[in-house]
Amino acid sequence: MNTHEKNYVTFNYSDIVYSYYFSKECMCSEMVREHFLVYIYSGEYILKEGDSKKKTIVKPGESVFLRRDVKVKMYKQPKNGEPFMGIFMTFKRNFLRNLFQTIDRKNISFDTEKHKNSVIKLPQTPDITGLSQSLTPYFDTSVKPSDEIMNLKLMEGVYSLLNIDNKFFPTLFDFAEPWKIDIIDFLNENYMYELSLDEIASFTGRSLSTFKRDFKKVSDLSPEKWLINKRLEVAHEKLQQNVKSITDVYTEVGFKNFSHFSSAFKKRYGVAPSNLVG
């Protein structure tokens, strides 16, 4: 269990996260890196997609699907005297890729259109209700489930979505060319290296033109801008930990000179890197 402050507690069991907010609202704006299925037990969950005014409110007993690689502002807040309590099921790429190999696809059309919305509020089906009720006992941190049980719950979550809408199949299993290495996975593991776009394309099993086309499917940024943002995010996290020098940090994440790093960092976060070092 990780306790960040008096009013906030969260704990993670094999990609299923339990979250409490006792008396304060929490707001975060971030890229959703993986697909999520979220179920709200109490309190209120408010989501705003990108820079639009579209707002989704999720109340107790309701659930929502968040599509990966989209920008969402999230508000978790107590409501009517009750704390915010929610479960966040993370469907990572490797998990979905492995599950895809076991699914019977005889009656599935691969021409079905994917969901385009970033946030999809789900109907209250018996599948989702049953799944959420089966996870309730683990809000008690003295009852720790096994990884195998949590993996089965993640599988149940996927099948619950597939039973709701056939658009979830191409949304969850976007592996039209499964022999290719996932671009985001590769970049998350290799962002710190000085690789050309040709090299990245080659390492992920693509021609340069195919890489550029596929990259547009997973990010609104150019590959170069994505890499800079990734390096800055990791550098920001490392500097906040305050255990390494600025020089060590910027070289570890892939910047070649301090001037470039410092100007990019200040543009992104509004402060110089030295402001984060005690």
Coordinates of C-alpha atoms in Angstrom, one line a residue:
M1 CA 0.0 0.0 0.0
N2 CA 1.2 3.5 -0.8
T3 CA 0.0 6.4 1.3
H4 CA 0.8 9.7 -0.3
E5 CA -1.0 11.9 2.2
K6 CA -3.5 11.7 5.0
N7 CA -6.5 11.8 2.6
Y8 CA -5.3 9.6 -0.2
V9 CA -4.6 5.8 -0.3
T10 CA -4.0 3.6 -3.3
F11 CA -2.7 0.0 -3.7
N12 CA -2.1 -2.1 -6.7
Y13 CA -2.7 -5.8 -7.2
S14 CA -1.2 -7.0 -10.6
D15 CA -2.5 -4.0 -12.7
I16 CA -5.8 -3.6 -10.7
V17 CA -5.5 -0.4 -8.7
Y18 CA -7.7 0.4 -5.7
S19 CA -8.1 4.1 -5.0
Y20 CA -9.5 6.1 -2.0
Y21 CA -9.9 9.8 -1.5
F22 CA -11.3 10.5 1.9
S23 CA -12.0 14.2 2.0
K24 CA -10.2 16.1 -0.8
E25 CA -10.8 16.3 -4.5
C26 CA -7.9 15.1 -6.7
M27 CA -7.4 16.5 -10.3
C28 CA -4.9 15.2 -12.8
S29 CA -4.4 15.8 -16.5
E30 CA -2.5 13.1 -18.3
M31 CA -2.1 10.9 -21.3
V32 CA -3.8 7.6 -20.7
R33 CA -1.1 5.2 -21.7
E34 CA -3.1 1.9 -21.5
H35 CA -6.7 0.9 -21.8
F36 CA -8.6 1.2 -18.5
L37 CA -11.9 -0.2 -17.2
V38 CA -12.9 1.9 -14.1
Y39 CA -15.7 1.0 -11.7
I40 CA -16.9 3.6 -9.0
Y41 CA -18.1 2.3 -5.7
S42 CA -18.6 5.7 -4.0
G43 CA -17.9 9.4 -4.6
E44 CA -17.7 10.8 -8.1
Y45 CA -15.4 10.5 -11.1
I46 CA -15.4 13.4 -13.6
L47 CA -13.6 13.1 -17.0
K48 CA -12.9 15.8 -19.6
E49 CA -11.5 14.7 -22.9
G50 CA -8.5 16.6 -24.3
D51 CA -9.1 20.3 -24.6
S52 CA -12.8 19.8 -25.4
K53 CA -15.7 20.7 -23.2
K54 CA -17.1 17.2 -23.3
K55 CA -17.6 15.9 -19.8
T56 CA -18.4 12.5 -18.5
I57 CA -19.6 12.0 -14.9
V58 CA -19.4 8.5 -13.4
K59 CA -21.4 7.9 -10.2
P60 CA -21.5 5.0 -7.7
G61 CA -22.4 1.7 -9.4
E62 CA -21.3 3.0 -12.8
S63 CA -18.3 2.1 -15.0
V64 CA -16.3 3.7 -17.8
F65 CA -13.7 2.7 -20.4
L66 CA -10.7 4.9 -21.1
R67 CA -9.1 4.3 -24.5
R68 CA -5.3 4.3 -24.5
D69 CA -3.0 7.0 -25.8
V70 CA -5.5 9.8 -25.3
K71 CA -5.4 13.0 -23.1
V72 CA -8.0 13.2 -20.3
K73 CA -8.5 15.4 -17.3
M74 CA -9.7 13.4 -14.3
Y75 CA -11.4 14.6 -11.1
K76 CA -11.8 12.1 -8.2
Q77 CA -13.8 13.5 -5.4
P78 CA -15.9 12.5 -2.4
K79 CA -19.6 13.1 -2.7
N80 CA -22.6 13.3 -0.3
G81 CA -20.4 12.6 2.7
E82 CA -18.9 9.4 1.2
P83 CA -15.2 9.0 0.1
F84 CA -14.1 8.4 -3.4
M85 CA -13.6 4.7 -3.9
G86 CA -12.8 3.2 -7.3
I87 CA -11.1 0.3 -9.0
F88 CA -9.0 0.8 -12.1
M89 CA -8.3 -2.2 -14.2
T90 CA -5.3 -1.7 -16.5
F91 CA -5.2 -3.7 -19.8
K92 CA -1.6 -3.5 -20.9
R93 CA -0.5 -4.3 -24.4
N94 CA 1.4 -7.5 -23.6
F95 CA -1.6 -8.8 -21.6
L96 CA -3.9 -8.1 -24.5
R97 CA -1.5 -9.5 -27.0
N98 CA -1.3 -12.8 -25.1
L99 CA -5.0 -12.9 -24.5
F100 CA -5.6 -12.3 -28.2
Q101 CA -3.9 -15.6 -29.1
T102 CA -6.5 -17.5 -27.0
I103 CA -9.7 -15.9 -28.1
D104 CA -12.1 -17.7 -30.5
R105 CA -12.3 -15.3 -33.5
K106 CA -14.5 -17.4 -35.8
N107 CA -17.5 -15.2 -35.5
I108 CA -15.7 -11.8 -35.2
S109 CA -15.6 -9.4 -38.1
F110 CA -12.2 -7.6 -38.5
D111 CA -13.9 -4.9 -40.5
T112 CA -15.9 -3.6 -37.4
E113 CA -15.1 0.1 -36.7
K114 CA -13.2 0.9 -33.5
H115 CA -14.5 3.1 -30.8
K116 CA -13.3 6.7 -31.5
N117 CA -14.3 8.4 -28.2
S118 CA -11.6 8.7 -25.6
V119 CA -14.1 8.0 -22.8
I120 CA -16.9 5.5 -23.1
K121 CA -19.5 5.3 -20.3
L122 CA -20.6 1.7 -20.0
P123 CA -24.1 0.2 -19.5
Q124 CA -24.7 -1.5 -16.2
T125 CA -24.6 -5.1 -17.4
P126 CA -24.7 -8.2 -15.2
D127 CA -21.1 -9.0 -16.3
I128 CA -19.7 -5.6 -15.1
T129 CA -21.8 -5.7 -11.9
G130 CA -20.7 -9.3 -11.1
L131 CA -17.0 -8.5 -11.7
S132 CA -17.1 -5.4 -9.5
Q133 CA -18.8 -7.3 -6.7
S134 CA -16.2 -10.0 -6.9
L135 CA -13.4 -7.4 -6.4
T136 CA -15.1 -5.7 -3.4
P137 CA -13.4 -7.9 -0.7
Y138 CA -10.0 -6.7 -1.7
F139 CA -10.7 -3.1 -0.5
D140 CA -9.7 -4.7 2.8
T141 CA -5.9 -4.6 2.5
S142 CA -5.6 -7.5 4.9
V143 CA -7.1 -9.7 2.2
K144 CA -4.5 -10.0 -0.5
P145 CA -5.4 -11.7 -3.8
S146 CA -2.9 -13.8 -5.8
D147 CA -1.5 -12.6 -9.1
E148 CA -3.3 -15.5 -10.8
I149 CA -6.7 -14.4 -9.4
M150 CA -6.1 -10.8 -10.5
N151 CA -5.1 -12.0 -14.0
L152 CA -8.4 -13.9 -14.2
K153 CA -10.3 -10.8 -13.2
L154 CA -8.5 -8.8 -15.9
M155 CA -9.6 -11.5 -18.5
E156 CA -13.1 -11.3 -17.1
G157 CA -13.0 -7.5 -17.6
V158 CA -12.0 -7.9 -21.2
Y159 CA -14.8 -10.4 -21.9
S160 CA -17.3 -8.1 -20.2
L161 CA -16.4 -5.4 -22.6
L162 CA -16.6 -7.7 -25.6
N163 CA -20.1 -8.7 -24.6
I164 CA -21.2 -5.1 -24.5
D165 CA -20.2 -4.0 -27.9
N166 CA -18.4 -5.6 -30.9
K167 CA -16.5 -2.4 -31.4
F168 CA -14.4 -3.3 -28.3
F169 CA -12.7 -6.1 -30.2
P170 CA -10.8 -3.9 -32.7
T171 CA -10.4 -1.3 -30.0
L172 CA -8.7 -3.6 -27.5
F173 CA -6.9 -5.8 -30.0
D174 CA -5.4 -3.4 -32.4
F175 CA -2.9 -5.8 -33.8
A176 CA -3.6 -5.9 -37.5
E177 CA 0.1 -6.8 -38.0
P178 CA 1.0 -8.7 -34.8
W179 CA 4.5 -9.6 -35.9
K180 CA 5.5 -5.9 -35.5
I181 CA 7.0 -4.8 -32.2
D182 CA 4.6 -2.3 -30.5
I183 CA 6.0 1.2 -31.1
I184 CA 5.2 2.7 -27.8
D185 CA 6.6 -0.3 -25.9
F186 CA 9.8 0.0 -27.9
L187 CA 10.2 3.7 -27.3
N188 CA 9.4 3.5 -23.6
E189 CA 12.3 1.0 -23.3
N190 CA 14.8 2.8 -25.7
Y191 CA 13.9 6.5 -25.5
M192 CA 17.4 7.4 -24.0
Y193 CA 19.4 6.1 -27.0
E194 CA 20.3 8.3 -30.0
L195 CA 18.4 6.4 -32.7
S196 CA 17.4 7.8 -36.1
L197 CA 13.8 7.3 -37.3
D198 CA 15.2 4.8 -39.9
E199 CA 16.7 2.8 -37.0
I200 CA 13.6 2.9 -34.9
A201 CA 11.5 1.8 -37.9
S202 CA 13.8 -1.1 -38.5
F203 CA 14.0 -2.2 -34.9
T204 CA 10.2 -2.3 -34.8
G205 CA 9.9 -4.3 -38.0
R206 CA 8.7 -1.5 -40.3
S207 CA 9.7 0.5 -43.3
L208 CA 10.1 4.2 -42.5
S209 CA 6.9 5.1 -44.3
T210 CA 5.0 2.4 -42.4
F211 CA 6.5 3.5 -39.1
K212 CA 5.4 7.1 -39.7
R213 CA 1.9 5.9 -40.6
D214 CA 1.6 3.6 -37.6
F215 CA 3.0 6.2 -35.2
K216 CA 0.2 8.7 -36.2
K217 CA -2.2 6.0 -35.0
V218 CA -0.8 6.1 -31.4
S219 CA 0.2 9.8 -31.0
D220 CA -0.7 13.3 -32.2
L221 CA 3.0 14.2 -31.7
S222 CA 5.8 13.6 -34.1
P223 CA 8.2 10.8 -33.1
E224 CA 10.9 13.4 -32.3
K225 CA 8.6 15.5 -30.1
W226 CA 7.3 12.3 -28.4
L227 CA 10.9 11.3 -27.5
I228 CA 11.7 14.8 -26.1
N229 CA 8.6 14.8 -24.0
K230 CA 9.4 11.3 -22.7
R231 CA 12.9 12.3 -21.8
L232 CA 11.7 15.4 -20.0
E233 CA 9.1 13.4 -18.1
V234 CA 11.6 10.9 -16.8
A235 CA 14.1 13.7 -16.1
H236 CA 11.5 15.6 -14.1
E237 CA 10.7 12.5 -12.0
K238 CA 14.4 11.8 -11.4
L239 CA 15.1 15.4 -10.3
Q240 CA 12.2 15.3 -7.9
Q241 CA 13.7 12.3 -6.3
N242 CA 16.8 14.5 -5.6
V243 CA 19.3 11.6 -5.5
K244 CA 21.3 12.4 -8.7
S245 CA 23.0 15.5 -10.1
I246 CA 21.4 17.4 -13.1
T247 CA 24.3 16.3 -15.3
D248 CA 23.7 12.6 -14.5
V249 CA 20.0 13.0 -15.1
Y250 CA 20.0 14.8 -18.4
T251 CA 22.7 12.4 -19.8
E252 CA 20.8 9.3 -18.6
V253 CA 17.6 10.3 -20.3
G254 CA 19.3 11.0 -23.6
F255 CA 20.1 14.7 -23.9
K256 CA 23.5 15.5 -25.3
N257 CA 24.1 18.9 -23.8
F258 CA 22.8 20.9 -20.8
S259 CA 21.7 24.0 -22.8
H260 CA 19.2 22.0 -24.9
F261 CA 18.0 20.1 -21.9
S262 CA 17.6 23.2 -19.7
S263 CA 15.7 25.2 -22.3
A264 CA 13.4 22.3 -23.2
F265 CA 12.8 21.6 -19.5
K266 CA 11.9 25.2 -18.7
K267 CA 9.6 25.5 -21.6
R268 CA 7.8 22.3 -20.6
Y269 CA 7.6 22.8 -16.8
G270 CA 8.0 26.6 -16.4
V271 CA 11.0 26.3 -14.1
A272 CA 14.7 25.6 -14.5
P273 CA 16.0 22.1 -13.7
S274 CA 18.0 23.6 -10.8
N275 CA 14.8 24.6 -9.1
L276 CA 14.0 20.9 -8.4
V277 CA 17.3 20.1 -6.9
G278 CA 17.7 20.8 -3.2

